[in-house]
XYZ file of C-alpha atoms in Angstrom:
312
model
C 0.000 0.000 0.000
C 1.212 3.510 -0.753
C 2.255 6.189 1.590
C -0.757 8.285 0.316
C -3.414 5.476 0.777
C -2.439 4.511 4.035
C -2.521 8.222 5.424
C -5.881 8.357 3.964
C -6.672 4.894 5.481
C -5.226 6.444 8.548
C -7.131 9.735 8.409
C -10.529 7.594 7.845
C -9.543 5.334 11.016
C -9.099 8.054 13.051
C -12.310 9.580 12.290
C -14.089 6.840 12.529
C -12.587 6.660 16.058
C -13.498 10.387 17.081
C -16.800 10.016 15.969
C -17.027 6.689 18.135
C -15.689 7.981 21.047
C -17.955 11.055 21.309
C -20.688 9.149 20.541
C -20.456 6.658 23.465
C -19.425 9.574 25.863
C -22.914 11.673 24.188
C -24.646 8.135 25.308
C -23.413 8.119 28.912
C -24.013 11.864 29.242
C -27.642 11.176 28.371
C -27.839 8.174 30.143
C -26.975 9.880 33.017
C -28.843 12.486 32.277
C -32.003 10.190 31.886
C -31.461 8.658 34.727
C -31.890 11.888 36.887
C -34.885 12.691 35.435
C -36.640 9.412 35.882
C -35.319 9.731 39.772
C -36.500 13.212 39.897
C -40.218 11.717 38.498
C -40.293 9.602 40.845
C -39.777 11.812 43.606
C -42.295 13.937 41.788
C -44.832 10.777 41.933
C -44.511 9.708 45.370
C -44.888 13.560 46.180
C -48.290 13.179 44.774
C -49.186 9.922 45.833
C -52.253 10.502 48.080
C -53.266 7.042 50.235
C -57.365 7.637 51.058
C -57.385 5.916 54.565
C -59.036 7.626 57.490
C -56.862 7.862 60.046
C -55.811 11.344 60.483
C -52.273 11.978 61.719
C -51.375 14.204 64.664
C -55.075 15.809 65.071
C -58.098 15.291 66.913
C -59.664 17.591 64.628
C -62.303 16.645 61.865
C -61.725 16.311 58.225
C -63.757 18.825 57.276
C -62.294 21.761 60.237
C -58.652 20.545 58.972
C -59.670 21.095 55.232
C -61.438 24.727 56.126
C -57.850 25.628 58.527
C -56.094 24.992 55.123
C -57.708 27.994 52.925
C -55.779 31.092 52.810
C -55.689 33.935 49.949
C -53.610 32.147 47.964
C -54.387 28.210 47.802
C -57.041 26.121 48.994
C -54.980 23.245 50.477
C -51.417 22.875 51.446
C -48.250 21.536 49.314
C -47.630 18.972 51.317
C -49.932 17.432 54.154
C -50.296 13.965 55.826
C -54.658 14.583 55.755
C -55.355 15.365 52.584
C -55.939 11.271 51.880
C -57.860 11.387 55.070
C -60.074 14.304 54.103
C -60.693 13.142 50.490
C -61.823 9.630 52.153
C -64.052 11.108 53.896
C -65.689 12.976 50.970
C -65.994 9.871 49.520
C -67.068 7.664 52.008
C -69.124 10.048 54.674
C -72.550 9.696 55.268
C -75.315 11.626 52.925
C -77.153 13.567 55.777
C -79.202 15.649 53.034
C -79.635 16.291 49.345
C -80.832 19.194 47.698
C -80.965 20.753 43.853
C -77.577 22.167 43.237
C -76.640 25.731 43.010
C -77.706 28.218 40.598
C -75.382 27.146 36.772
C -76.322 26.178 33.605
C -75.072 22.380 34.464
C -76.913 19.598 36.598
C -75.660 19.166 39.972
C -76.842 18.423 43.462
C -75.578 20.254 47.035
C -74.644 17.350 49.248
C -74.613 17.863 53.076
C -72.088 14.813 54.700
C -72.030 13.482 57.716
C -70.028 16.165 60.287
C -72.112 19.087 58.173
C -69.849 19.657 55.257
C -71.552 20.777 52.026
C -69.708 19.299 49.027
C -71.032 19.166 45.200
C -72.188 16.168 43.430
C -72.320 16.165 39.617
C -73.570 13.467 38.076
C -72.087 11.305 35.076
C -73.860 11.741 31.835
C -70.825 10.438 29.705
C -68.677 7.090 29.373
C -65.091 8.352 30.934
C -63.411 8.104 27.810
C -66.688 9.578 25.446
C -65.536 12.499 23.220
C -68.595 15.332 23.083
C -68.634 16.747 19.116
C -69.459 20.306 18.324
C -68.494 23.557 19.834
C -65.987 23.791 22.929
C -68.140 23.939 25.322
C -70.865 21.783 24.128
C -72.538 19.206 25.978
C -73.204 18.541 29.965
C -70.311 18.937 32.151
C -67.818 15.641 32.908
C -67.701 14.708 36.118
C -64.247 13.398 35.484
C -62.865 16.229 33.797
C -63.422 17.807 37.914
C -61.341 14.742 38.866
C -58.967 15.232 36.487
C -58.741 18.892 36.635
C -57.713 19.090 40.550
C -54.921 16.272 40.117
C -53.101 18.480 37.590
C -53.972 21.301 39.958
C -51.532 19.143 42.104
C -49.497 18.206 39.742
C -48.787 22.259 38.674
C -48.665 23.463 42.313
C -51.422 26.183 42.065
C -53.211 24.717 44.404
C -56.055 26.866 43.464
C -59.179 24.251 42.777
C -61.150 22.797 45.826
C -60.871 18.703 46.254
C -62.141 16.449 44.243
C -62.839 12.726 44.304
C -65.158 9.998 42.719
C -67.811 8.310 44.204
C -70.449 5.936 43.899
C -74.044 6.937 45.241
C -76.870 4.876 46.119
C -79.748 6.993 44.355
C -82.401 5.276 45.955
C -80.909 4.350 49.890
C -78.799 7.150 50.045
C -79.726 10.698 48.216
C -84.204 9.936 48.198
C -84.883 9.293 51.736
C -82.707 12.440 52.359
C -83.916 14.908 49.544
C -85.773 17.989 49.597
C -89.035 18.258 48.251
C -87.544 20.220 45.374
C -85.057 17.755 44.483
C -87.298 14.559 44.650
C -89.680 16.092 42.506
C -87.125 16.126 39.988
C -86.568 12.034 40.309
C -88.015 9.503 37.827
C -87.271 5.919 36.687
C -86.378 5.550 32.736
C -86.525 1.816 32.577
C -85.005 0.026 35.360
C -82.518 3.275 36.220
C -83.414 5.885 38.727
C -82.807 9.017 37.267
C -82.982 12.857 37.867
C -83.007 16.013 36.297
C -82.657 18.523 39.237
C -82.680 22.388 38.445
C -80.514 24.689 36.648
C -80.906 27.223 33.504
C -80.494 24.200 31.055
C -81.863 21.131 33.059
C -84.946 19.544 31.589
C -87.368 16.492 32.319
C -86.397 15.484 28.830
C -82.798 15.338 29.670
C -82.500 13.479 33.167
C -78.855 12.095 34.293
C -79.884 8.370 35.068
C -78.028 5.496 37.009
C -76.831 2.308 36.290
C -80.021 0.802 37.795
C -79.859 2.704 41.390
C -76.055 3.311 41.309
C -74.628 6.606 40.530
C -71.022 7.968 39.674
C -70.494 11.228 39.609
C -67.794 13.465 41.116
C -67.563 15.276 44.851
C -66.475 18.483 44.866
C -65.489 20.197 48.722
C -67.372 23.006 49.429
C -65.100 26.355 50.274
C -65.908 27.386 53.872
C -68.336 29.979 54.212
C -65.892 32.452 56.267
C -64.469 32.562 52.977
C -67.210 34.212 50.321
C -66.581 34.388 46.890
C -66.610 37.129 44.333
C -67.872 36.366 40.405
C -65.460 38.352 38.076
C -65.952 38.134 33.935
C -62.984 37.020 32.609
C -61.615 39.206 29.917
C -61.005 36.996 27.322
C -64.418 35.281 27.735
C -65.866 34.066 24.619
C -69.636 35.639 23.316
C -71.101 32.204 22.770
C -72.638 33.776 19.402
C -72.351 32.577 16.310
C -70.824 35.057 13.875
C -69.761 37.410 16.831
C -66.237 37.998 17.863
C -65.216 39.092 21.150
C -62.758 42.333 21.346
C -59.983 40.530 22.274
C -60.388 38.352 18.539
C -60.284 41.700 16.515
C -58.382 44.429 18.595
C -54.778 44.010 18.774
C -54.722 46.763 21.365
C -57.038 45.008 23.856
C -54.602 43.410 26.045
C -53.108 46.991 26.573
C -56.102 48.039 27.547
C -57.153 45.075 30.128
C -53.561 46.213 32.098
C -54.700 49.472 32.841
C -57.952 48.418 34.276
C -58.386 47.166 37.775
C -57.926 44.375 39.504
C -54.929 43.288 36.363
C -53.183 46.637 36.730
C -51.572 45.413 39.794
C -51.075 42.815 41.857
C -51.071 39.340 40.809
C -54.032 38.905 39.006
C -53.089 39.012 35.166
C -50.415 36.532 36.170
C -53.576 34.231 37.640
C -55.624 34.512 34.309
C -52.206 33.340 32.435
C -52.016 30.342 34.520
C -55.970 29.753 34.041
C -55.232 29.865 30.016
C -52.639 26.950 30.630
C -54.674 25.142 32.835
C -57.616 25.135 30.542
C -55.743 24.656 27.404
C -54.602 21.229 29.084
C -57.897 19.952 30.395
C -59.613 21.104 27.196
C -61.937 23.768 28.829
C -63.341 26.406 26.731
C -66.000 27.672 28.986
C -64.285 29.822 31.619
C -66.932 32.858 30.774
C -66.846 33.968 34.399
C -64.496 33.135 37.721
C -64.469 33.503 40.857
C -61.750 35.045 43.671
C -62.226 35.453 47.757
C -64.654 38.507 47.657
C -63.074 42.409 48.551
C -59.762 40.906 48.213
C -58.837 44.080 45.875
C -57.302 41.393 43.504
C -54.803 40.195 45.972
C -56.437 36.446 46.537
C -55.621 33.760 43.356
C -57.982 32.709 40.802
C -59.679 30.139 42.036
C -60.454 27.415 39.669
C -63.746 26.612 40.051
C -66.191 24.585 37.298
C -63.543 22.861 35.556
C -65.903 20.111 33.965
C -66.202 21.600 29.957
């Protein structure tokens, strides 16, 4: 072999050798760098793990008084605590004491009173879990898992700005009838062999009852805020005019968001910050129905967002 071909050869080797060599230490690096994340996940998921038992740690205090000690201006419940499984298992496990039509909405729900006097929200299922509603955004009933849902990645994004959440199962005919008002069992009928009702609200009809599997109900439980706490309805600024053909200003005007900064509460304080952490949030769980939310009344915009009515 000539000189020339073997420093060519030699040229190609050593290439072929650089190229090897930073492409196994590239592999560790991200190995290693893999790795980390997956540990750091897993802390992530064990931070979030949440065991329902009953027991309650270190207190001789109800669920419900630990769950109303938690709320302060700016989150409902606390990063980390050892009773939030304990207060969630009691939503979903307490005693129905009373049952009544839900408050006033556009959606179906019923006002729950549990055992120990805590109010929570029960909306019903009217969909399959994984059941896809066609149409406009914010067409069809609200999901009652899209609330379960919704307060886990609450969790998950540390806002900590939606009250609990949690399945259950009720017993339409041993557990919400014998305890309903008037007004709500008025609202009960039997479509086949399912008990089914149709409570009150702007869009709840007689034609369009939510209906059990034979007596048994899922639907989602939703903790009521404590009443020391009121809230305050706010339109939200880039609300939609559920019109056909009709834009809101924020669609046309290029100078709008200008505008919404000078006007009060988003011209201080952290409430514009709250509405742009309310767009991610409902980009993710696919809600396009926030028209309207709701803060801790007189707050002057200095309480969060709170993320209420996250089924759409």
């Amino acid at each position: 072999m000539k000189l020339k071909q073997r420093v060519v050869l030699l040229a190609i080797l050593l290439v072929i050798f650089i190229f090897t060599k930073v492409f196994l230490i590239d592999n560790l690096d991200t190995s290693a760098a893999h790795r980390e994340d997956q540990r750091a996940f897993q802390r992530m998921l064990a931070g979030l793990r949440v065991a329902l038992e009953p027991r309650l740690e270190h207190t001789l205090q109800s669920p419900w008084e630990i769950a109303a000690q938690w709320v302060v201006p700016r989150e409902v419940y606390p990063e980390d605590t050892p009773e939030l499984g304990a207060v969630m298992h009691a939503m979903s496990t307490k005693k129905i004491i009373k049952a009544d039509v839900g408050y006033k909405g556009t959606q179906l729900k019923a006002l729950l009173i549990l055992e120990g006097g805590q109010k929570v929200v029960f909306k019903p299922k009217r969909y399959a879990r994984d059941y896809i509603v066609e149409g406009e955004p914010y067409a069809g009933y609200d999901r009652h898992n899209a609330e379960v849902a919704a307060f886990h990645l609450d969790r998950i994004l540390g806002f900590r700005r939606a009250p609990l959440v949690v399945g259950r199962f009720v017993n339409l005919r041993t557990e919400i009838k014998p305890v309903a008002t008037e007004q709500l069992l008025g609202t009960f009928m039997t479509v086949g062999n399912n008990t089914c009702f149709y409570g009150k609200c702007y869009y709840c009809r007689e034609t369009e009852p939510a209906c059990a599997d034979g007596d048994i109900m899922e639907g989602s439980v939703t903790l009521w805020l404590p009443d020391v706490w009121p809230l305050q309805k706010h339109r939200h600024p880039w609300g939609r005019t559920y019109r056909e053909g009709k834009l809101a200003r924020w669609e046309y005007d290029e100078s709008y968001c200008d505008a919404v900064k000078k006007t009060s509460p988003y011209d201080s304080g952290p409430r514009l910050l709250d509405i742009i952490d309310t767009a991610i949030f409902d980009y993710l769980i696919g809600n396009a129905d926030r028209h309207h939310y709701e803060s801790f009344q007189d707050d002057e915009g200095a309480s969060m967002l709170i993320l209420l009515d996250n089924a759409k």
